[in-house]
Coordinates of C-alpha atoms in Angstrom, one line a residue:
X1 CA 56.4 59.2 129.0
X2 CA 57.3 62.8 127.8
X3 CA 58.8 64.7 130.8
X4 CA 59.3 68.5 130.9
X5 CA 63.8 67.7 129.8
X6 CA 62.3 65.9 127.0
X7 CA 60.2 68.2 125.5
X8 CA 62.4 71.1 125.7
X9 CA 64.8 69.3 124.5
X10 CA 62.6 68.8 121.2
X11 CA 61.9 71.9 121.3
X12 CA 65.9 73.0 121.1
X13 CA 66.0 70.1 118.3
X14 CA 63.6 71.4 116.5
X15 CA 65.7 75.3 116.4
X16 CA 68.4 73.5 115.0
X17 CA 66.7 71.8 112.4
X18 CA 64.5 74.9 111.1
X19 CA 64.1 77.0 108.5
X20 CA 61.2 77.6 106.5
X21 CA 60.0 73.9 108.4
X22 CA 61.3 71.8 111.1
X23 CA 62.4 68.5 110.5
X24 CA 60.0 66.2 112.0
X25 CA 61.8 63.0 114.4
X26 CA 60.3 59.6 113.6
X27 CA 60.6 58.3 116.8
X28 CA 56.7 58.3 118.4
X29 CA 55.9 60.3 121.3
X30 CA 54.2 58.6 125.0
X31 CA 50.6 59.6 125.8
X32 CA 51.5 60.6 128.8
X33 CA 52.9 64.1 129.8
X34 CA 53.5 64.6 133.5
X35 CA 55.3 67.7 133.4
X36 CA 52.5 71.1 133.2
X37 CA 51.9 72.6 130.2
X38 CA 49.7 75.1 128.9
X39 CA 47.5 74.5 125.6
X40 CA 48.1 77.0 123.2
X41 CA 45.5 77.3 120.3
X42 CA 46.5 77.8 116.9
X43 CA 45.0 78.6 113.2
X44 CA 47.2 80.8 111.2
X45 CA 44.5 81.8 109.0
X46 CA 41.9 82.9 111.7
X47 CA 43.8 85.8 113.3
X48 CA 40.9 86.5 116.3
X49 CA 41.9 83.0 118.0
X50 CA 45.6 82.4 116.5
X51 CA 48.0 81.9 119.2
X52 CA 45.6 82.3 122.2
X53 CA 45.4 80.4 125.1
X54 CA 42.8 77.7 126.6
X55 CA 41.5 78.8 129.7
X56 CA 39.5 77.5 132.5
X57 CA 35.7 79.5 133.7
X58 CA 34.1 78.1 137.0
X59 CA 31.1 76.7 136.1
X60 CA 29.9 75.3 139.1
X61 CA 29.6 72.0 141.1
X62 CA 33.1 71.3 140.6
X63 CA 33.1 71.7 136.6
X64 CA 34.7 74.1 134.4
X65 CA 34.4 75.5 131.1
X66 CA 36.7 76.4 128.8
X67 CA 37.8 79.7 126.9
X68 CA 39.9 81.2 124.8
X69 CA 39.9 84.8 126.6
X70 CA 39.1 87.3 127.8
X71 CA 36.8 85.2 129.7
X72 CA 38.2 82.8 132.5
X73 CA 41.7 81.9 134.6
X74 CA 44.8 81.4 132.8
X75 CA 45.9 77.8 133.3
X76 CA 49.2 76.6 133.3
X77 CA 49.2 73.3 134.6
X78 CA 47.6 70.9 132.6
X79 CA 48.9 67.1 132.2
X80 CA 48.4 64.1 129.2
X81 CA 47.9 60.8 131.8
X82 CA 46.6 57.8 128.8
X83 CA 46.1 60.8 126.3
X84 CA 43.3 62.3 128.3
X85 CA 44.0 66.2 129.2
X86 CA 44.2 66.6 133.3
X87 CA 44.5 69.3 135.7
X88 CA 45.2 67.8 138.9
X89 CA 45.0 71.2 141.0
X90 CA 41.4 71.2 140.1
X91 CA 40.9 67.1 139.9
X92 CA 39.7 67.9 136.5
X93 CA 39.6 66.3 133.4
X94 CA 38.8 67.0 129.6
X95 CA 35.6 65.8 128.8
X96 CA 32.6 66.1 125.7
X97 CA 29.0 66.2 126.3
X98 CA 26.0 68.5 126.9
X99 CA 25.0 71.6 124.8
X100 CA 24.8 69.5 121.2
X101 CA 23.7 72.2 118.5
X102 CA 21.0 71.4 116.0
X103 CA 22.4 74.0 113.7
X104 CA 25.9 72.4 113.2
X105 CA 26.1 69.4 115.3
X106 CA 29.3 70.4 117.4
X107 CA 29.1 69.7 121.1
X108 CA 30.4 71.1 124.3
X109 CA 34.3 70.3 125.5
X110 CA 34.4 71.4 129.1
X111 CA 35.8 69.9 131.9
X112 CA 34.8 67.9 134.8
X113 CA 35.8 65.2 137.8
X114 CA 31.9 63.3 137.0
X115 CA 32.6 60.2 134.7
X116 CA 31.1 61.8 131.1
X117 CA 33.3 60.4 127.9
X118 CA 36.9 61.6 127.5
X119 CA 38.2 63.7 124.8
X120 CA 41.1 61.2 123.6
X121 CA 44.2 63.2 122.2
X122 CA 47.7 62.0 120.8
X123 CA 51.0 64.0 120.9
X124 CA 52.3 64.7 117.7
X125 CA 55.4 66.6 116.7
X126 CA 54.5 69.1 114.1
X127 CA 55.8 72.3 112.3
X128 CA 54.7 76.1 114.1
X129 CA 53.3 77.8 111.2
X130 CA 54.6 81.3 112.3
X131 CA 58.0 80.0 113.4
X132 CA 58.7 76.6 111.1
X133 CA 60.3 75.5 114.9
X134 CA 59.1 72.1 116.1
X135 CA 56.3 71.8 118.5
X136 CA 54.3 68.9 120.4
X137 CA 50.5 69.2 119.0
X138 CA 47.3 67.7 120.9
X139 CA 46.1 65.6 117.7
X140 CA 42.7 64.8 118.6
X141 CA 41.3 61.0 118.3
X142 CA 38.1 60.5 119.3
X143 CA 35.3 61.7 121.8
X144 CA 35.4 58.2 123.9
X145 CA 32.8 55.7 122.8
X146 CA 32.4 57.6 119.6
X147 CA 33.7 56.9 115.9
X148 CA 37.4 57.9 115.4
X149 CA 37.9 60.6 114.4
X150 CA 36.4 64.8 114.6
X151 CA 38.2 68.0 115.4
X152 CA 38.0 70.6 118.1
X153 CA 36.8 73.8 117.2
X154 CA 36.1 77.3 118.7
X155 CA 33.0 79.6 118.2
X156 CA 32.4 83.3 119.7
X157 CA 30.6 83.4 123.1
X158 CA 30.2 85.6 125.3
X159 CA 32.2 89.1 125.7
X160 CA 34.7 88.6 123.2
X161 CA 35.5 85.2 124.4
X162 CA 35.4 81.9 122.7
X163 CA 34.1 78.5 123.9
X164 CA 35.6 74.7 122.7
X165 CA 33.8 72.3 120.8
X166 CA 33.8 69.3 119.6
X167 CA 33.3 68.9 115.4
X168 CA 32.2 65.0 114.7
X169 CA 34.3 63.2 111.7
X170 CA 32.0 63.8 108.4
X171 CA 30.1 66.7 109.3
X172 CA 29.3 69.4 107.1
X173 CA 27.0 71.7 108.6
X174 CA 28.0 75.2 109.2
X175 CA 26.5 77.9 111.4
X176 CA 26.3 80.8 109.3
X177 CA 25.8 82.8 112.6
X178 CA 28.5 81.7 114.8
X179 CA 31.0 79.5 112.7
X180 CA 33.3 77.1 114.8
X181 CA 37.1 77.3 113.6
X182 CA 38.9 74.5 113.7
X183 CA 41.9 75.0 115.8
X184 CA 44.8 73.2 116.7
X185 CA 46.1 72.4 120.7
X186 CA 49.6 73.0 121.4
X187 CA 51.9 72.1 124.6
X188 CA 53.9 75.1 125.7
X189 CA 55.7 73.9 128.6
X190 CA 55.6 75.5 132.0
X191 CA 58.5 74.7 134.0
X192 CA 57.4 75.9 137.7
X193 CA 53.5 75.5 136.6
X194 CA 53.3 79.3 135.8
X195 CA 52.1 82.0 138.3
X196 CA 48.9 81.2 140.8
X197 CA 45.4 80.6 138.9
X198 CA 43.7 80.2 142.1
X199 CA 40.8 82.7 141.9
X200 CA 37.0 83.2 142.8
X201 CA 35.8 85.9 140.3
X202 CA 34.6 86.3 137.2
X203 CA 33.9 90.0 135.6
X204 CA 31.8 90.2 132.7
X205 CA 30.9 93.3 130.9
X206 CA 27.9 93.8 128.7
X207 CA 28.3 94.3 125.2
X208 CA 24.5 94.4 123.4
X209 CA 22.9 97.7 123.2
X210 CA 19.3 97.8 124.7
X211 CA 16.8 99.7 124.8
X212 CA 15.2 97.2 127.6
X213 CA 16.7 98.4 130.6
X214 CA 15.5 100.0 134.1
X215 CA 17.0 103.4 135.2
X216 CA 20.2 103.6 136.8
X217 CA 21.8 100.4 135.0
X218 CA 25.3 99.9 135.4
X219 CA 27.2 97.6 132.4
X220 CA 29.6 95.6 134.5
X221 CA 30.1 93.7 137.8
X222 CA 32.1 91.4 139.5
X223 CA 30.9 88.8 141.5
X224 CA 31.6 85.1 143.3
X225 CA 31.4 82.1 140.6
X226 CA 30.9 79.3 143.1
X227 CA 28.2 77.0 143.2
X228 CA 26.6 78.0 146.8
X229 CA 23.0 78.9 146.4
X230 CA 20.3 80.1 148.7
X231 CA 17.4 78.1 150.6
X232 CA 14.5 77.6 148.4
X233 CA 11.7 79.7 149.4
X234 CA 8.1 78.6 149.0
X235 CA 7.1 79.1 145.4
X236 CA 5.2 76.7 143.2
X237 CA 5.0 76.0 139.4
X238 CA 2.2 78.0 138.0
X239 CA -0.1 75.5 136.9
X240 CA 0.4 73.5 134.0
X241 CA 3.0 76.6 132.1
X242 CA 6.8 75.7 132.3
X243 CA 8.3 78.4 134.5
X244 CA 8.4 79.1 138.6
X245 CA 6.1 81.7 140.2
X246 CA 8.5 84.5 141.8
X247 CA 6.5 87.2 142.4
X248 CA 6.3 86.8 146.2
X249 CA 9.9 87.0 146.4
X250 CA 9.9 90.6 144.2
X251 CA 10.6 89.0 140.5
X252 CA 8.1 88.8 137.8
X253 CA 8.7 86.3 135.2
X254 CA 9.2 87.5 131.5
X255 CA 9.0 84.8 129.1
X256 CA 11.5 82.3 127.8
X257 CA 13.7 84.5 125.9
X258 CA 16.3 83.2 122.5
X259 CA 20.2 83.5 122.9
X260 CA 22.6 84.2 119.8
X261 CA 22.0 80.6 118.4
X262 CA 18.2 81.4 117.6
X263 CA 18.9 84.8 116.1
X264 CA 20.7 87.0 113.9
X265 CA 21.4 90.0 115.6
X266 CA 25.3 89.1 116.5
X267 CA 27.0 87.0 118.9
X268 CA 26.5 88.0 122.4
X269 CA 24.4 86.3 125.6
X270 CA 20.7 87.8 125.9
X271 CA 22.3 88.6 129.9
X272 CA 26.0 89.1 129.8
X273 CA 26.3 90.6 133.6
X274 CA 27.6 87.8 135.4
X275 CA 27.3 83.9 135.6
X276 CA 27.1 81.3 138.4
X277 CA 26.8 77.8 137.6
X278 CA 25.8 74.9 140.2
X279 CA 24.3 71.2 140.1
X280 CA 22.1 72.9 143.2
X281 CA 20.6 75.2 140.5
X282 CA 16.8 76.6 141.6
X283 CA 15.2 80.2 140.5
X284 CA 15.7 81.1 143.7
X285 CA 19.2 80.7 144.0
X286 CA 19.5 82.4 140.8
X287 CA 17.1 85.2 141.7
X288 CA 19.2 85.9 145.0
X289 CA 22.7 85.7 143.4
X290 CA 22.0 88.3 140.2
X291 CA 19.5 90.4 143.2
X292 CA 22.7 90.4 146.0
X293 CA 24.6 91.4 143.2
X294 CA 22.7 94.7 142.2
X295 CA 21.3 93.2 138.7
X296 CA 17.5 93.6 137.3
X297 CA 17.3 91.1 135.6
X298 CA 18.0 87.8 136.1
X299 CA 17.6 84.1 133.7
X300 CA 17.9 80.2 134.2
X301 CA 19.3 78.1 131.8
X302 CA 21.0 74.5 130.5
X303 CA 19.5 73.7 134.0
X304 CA 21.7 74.5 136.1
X305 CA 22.7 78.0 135.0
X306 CA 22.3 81.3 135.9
X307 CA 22.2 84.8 134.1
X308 CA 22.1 88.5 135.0
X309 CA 22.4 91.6 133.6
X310 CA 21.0 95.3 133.6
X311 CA 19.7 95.0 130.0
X312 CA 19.1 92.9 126.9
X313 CA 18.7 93.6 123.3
X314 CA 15.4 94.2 121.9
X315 CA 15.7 91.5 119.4
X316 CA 15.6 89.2 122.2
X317 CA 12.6 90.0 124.3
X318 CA 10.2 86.5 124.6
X319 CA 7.1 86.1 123.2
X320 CA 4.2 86.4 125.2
X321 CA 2.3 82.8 123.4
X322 CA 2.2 79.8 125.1
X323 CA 4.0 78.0 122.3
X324 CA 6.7 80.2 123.2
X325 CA 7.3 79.0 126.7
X326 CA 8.2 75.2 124.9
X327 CA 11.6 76.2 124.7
X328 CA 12.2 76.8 128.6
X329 CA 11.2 73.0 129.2
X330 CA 14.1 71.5 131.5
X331 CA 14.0 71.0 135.3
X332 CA 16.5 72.7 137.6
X333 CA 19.1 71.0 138.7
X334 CA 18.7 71.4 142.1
X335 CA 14.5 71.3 142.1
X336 CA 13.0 69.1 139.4
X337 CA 10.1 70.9 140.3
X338 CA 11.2 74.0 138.6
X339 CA 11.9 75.0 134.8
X340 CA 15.3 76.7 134.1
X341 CA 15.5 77.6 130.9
X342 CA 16.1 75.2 127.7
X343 CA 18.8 74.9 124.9
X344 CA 20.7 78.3 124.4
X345 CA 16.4 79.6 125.5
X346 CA 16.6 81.9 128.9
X347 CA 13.5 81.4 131.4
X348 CA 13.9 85.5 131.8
X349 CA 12.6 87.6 135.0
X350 CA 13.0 91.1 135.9
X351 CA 13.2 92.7 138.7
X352 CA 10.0 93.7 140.8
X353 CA 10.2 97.7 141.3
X354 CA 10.2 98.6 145.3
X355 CA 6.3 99.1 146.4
X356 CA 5.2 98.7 142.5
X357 CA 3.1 96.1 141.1
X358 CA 4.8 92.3 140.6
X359 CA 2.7 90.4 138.1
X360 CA 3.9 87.7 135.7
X361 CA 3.7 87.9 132.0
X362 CA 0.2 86.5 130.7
X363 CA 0.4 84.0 127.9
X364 CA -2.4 83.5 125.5

């Protein structure tokens, strides 16, 4: 078991031993590390994520994402318990699953308390590349139930952040668009847990020029990232098409709308206002948070997310065919009855003007 005393102690070891590189001790490290730590993310030859810092986004019903910021809370007390990442504050633990790519086959690392397979890590002394001074690395082993083997990675998200993933062992493929960088997790010891992550908030500011947007836009917000939602109000399914009529409560639905993975017009969310995630997920819980908010438009996705923002990139705007809408195929999480988006594909809706007409797209 590695306590906080016996890391720094390495760590003082290793200053003695360095100079262009540490000298590495043979003796193996536990897979447990009670003492906090923060995980430190390094790749000396990809300056934009060098040297930053994992951090944790409220998702929703209890889960959290993870970032490399801006985006998110810095998070100083994580824990190794059976080489599984933990951060007992939030009963949280690190996790893969959900949000597979057909481009380049990585898939999500987030973290959660629901039992989805562990991310399986090993502590490993190893050189700093910047410093030659000895460090504990996270080597990662295996996505649980999995072959051995894989990396974690990091690809560009949204406003200037980016998001973990996991690389399987073998694979090849490459998104040309939005490359994942394999990146290494270090433990940088925090002796008193580091100052108070405890917040609510998330700010996000809009970074796609548009040409789609109402009058009077505004390009950032802050606003609540818990996983409360409003009571359903009666709306139905329009017919036999994949998306929820909201017309009666003043939002008009545009189409199922592509985010950066389907396009080539840069790395940045087709809504980049605000987020709220929740296992409770509906339209009209999303429709009432980006609306309470001050936001025109507003978007469902990955089932249980939701969207907003003021505008979005031409490039983006949906298709008005009914082979378009196959994309935004998969039921809310908190109504199977409803459609709330697809894979990286927004179910889109704007904002009704006050006394204006309120009609839905028509799909041919």
């Amino acid at each position: 078991m590695l306590n906080l005393k016996t890391i720094s102690a390495a760590f003082v070891a290793g200053a003695a031993f360095a100079s262009a590189q540490c000298t590495i001790p043979t003796e193996p490290l536990s897979d447990d590390i009670p003492s906090h730590f923060r995980i430190q993310v390094q790749n000396a030859t990809r300056l934009e994520v060098h040297n930053k810092y994992m951090n944790l986004f409220e998702a929703g019903g209890g889960d959290q994402h993870l970032f490399i910021g801006p985006v998110g809370e810095p998070t100083y007390d994580f824990t190794l318990v059976d080489g599984v990442v933990f951060n007992v504050r939030k009963n949280i633990r690190l996790v893969i699953g959900g949000e597979w790519s057909e481009i380049d086959h990585t898939t999500k690392l987030f973290s959660t308390a629901r039992p989805d397979p562990d991310a399986i890590f090993q502590p490993t002394y190893a050189c700093n590349p910047d410093t030659g001074l000895l460090q504990i690395e996270l080597r990662f082993i295996q996505w649980e139930g999995e072959p051995l083997g894989g990396h974690i990675c990091v690809r560009h998200s949204f406003d200037g952040s980016h998001e973990f993933r996991y690389d399987p062992p073998g694979n090849t493929l490459i998104d040309v668009n939005r490359e994942c960088i394999k990146v290494t997790l270090v433990v940088l010891p925090t002796p008193d847990g580091g100052p108070s992550t405890t917040f609510s908030t998330v700010t996000v500011s809009s970074t796609s020029s548009s040409s789609v947007a109402p009058p009077s836009s505004s390009s950032t917000s802050t606003s609540t990232s818990t996983s409360t939602s409003t009571a359903p109000t009666s709306t139905s399914t329009s017919g036999v098409l994949p998306y929820t009529d909201m017309t009666s409560l003043g939002w008009r639905y545009i189409g199922c709308a592509p985010e950066e993975r389907w396009t080539t017009d840069g790395a940045f969310r087709t809504l980049s206002g605000a987020l709220l995630g929740s296992d409770t997920m509906t339209n009209e819980a999303c429709m009432a948070f980006c609306g309470a908010n001050g936001w025109a438009y507003a978007g469902t996705e990955w089932r249980r997310e939701c969207w907003c923002g003021n505008s979005y990139a031409p490039t983006r705007q949906p298709l008005t065919t009914l082979v378009s809408l196959d994309k935004c195929d998969y039921r809310c999480s908190g109504d199977s009855g409803q459609f709330c988006g697809g894979d990286a594909w927004l179910s889109l809706y704007a904002k009704c003007p006050t006394g204006g007409p309120c009609e839905n797209a028509v799909f041919t």
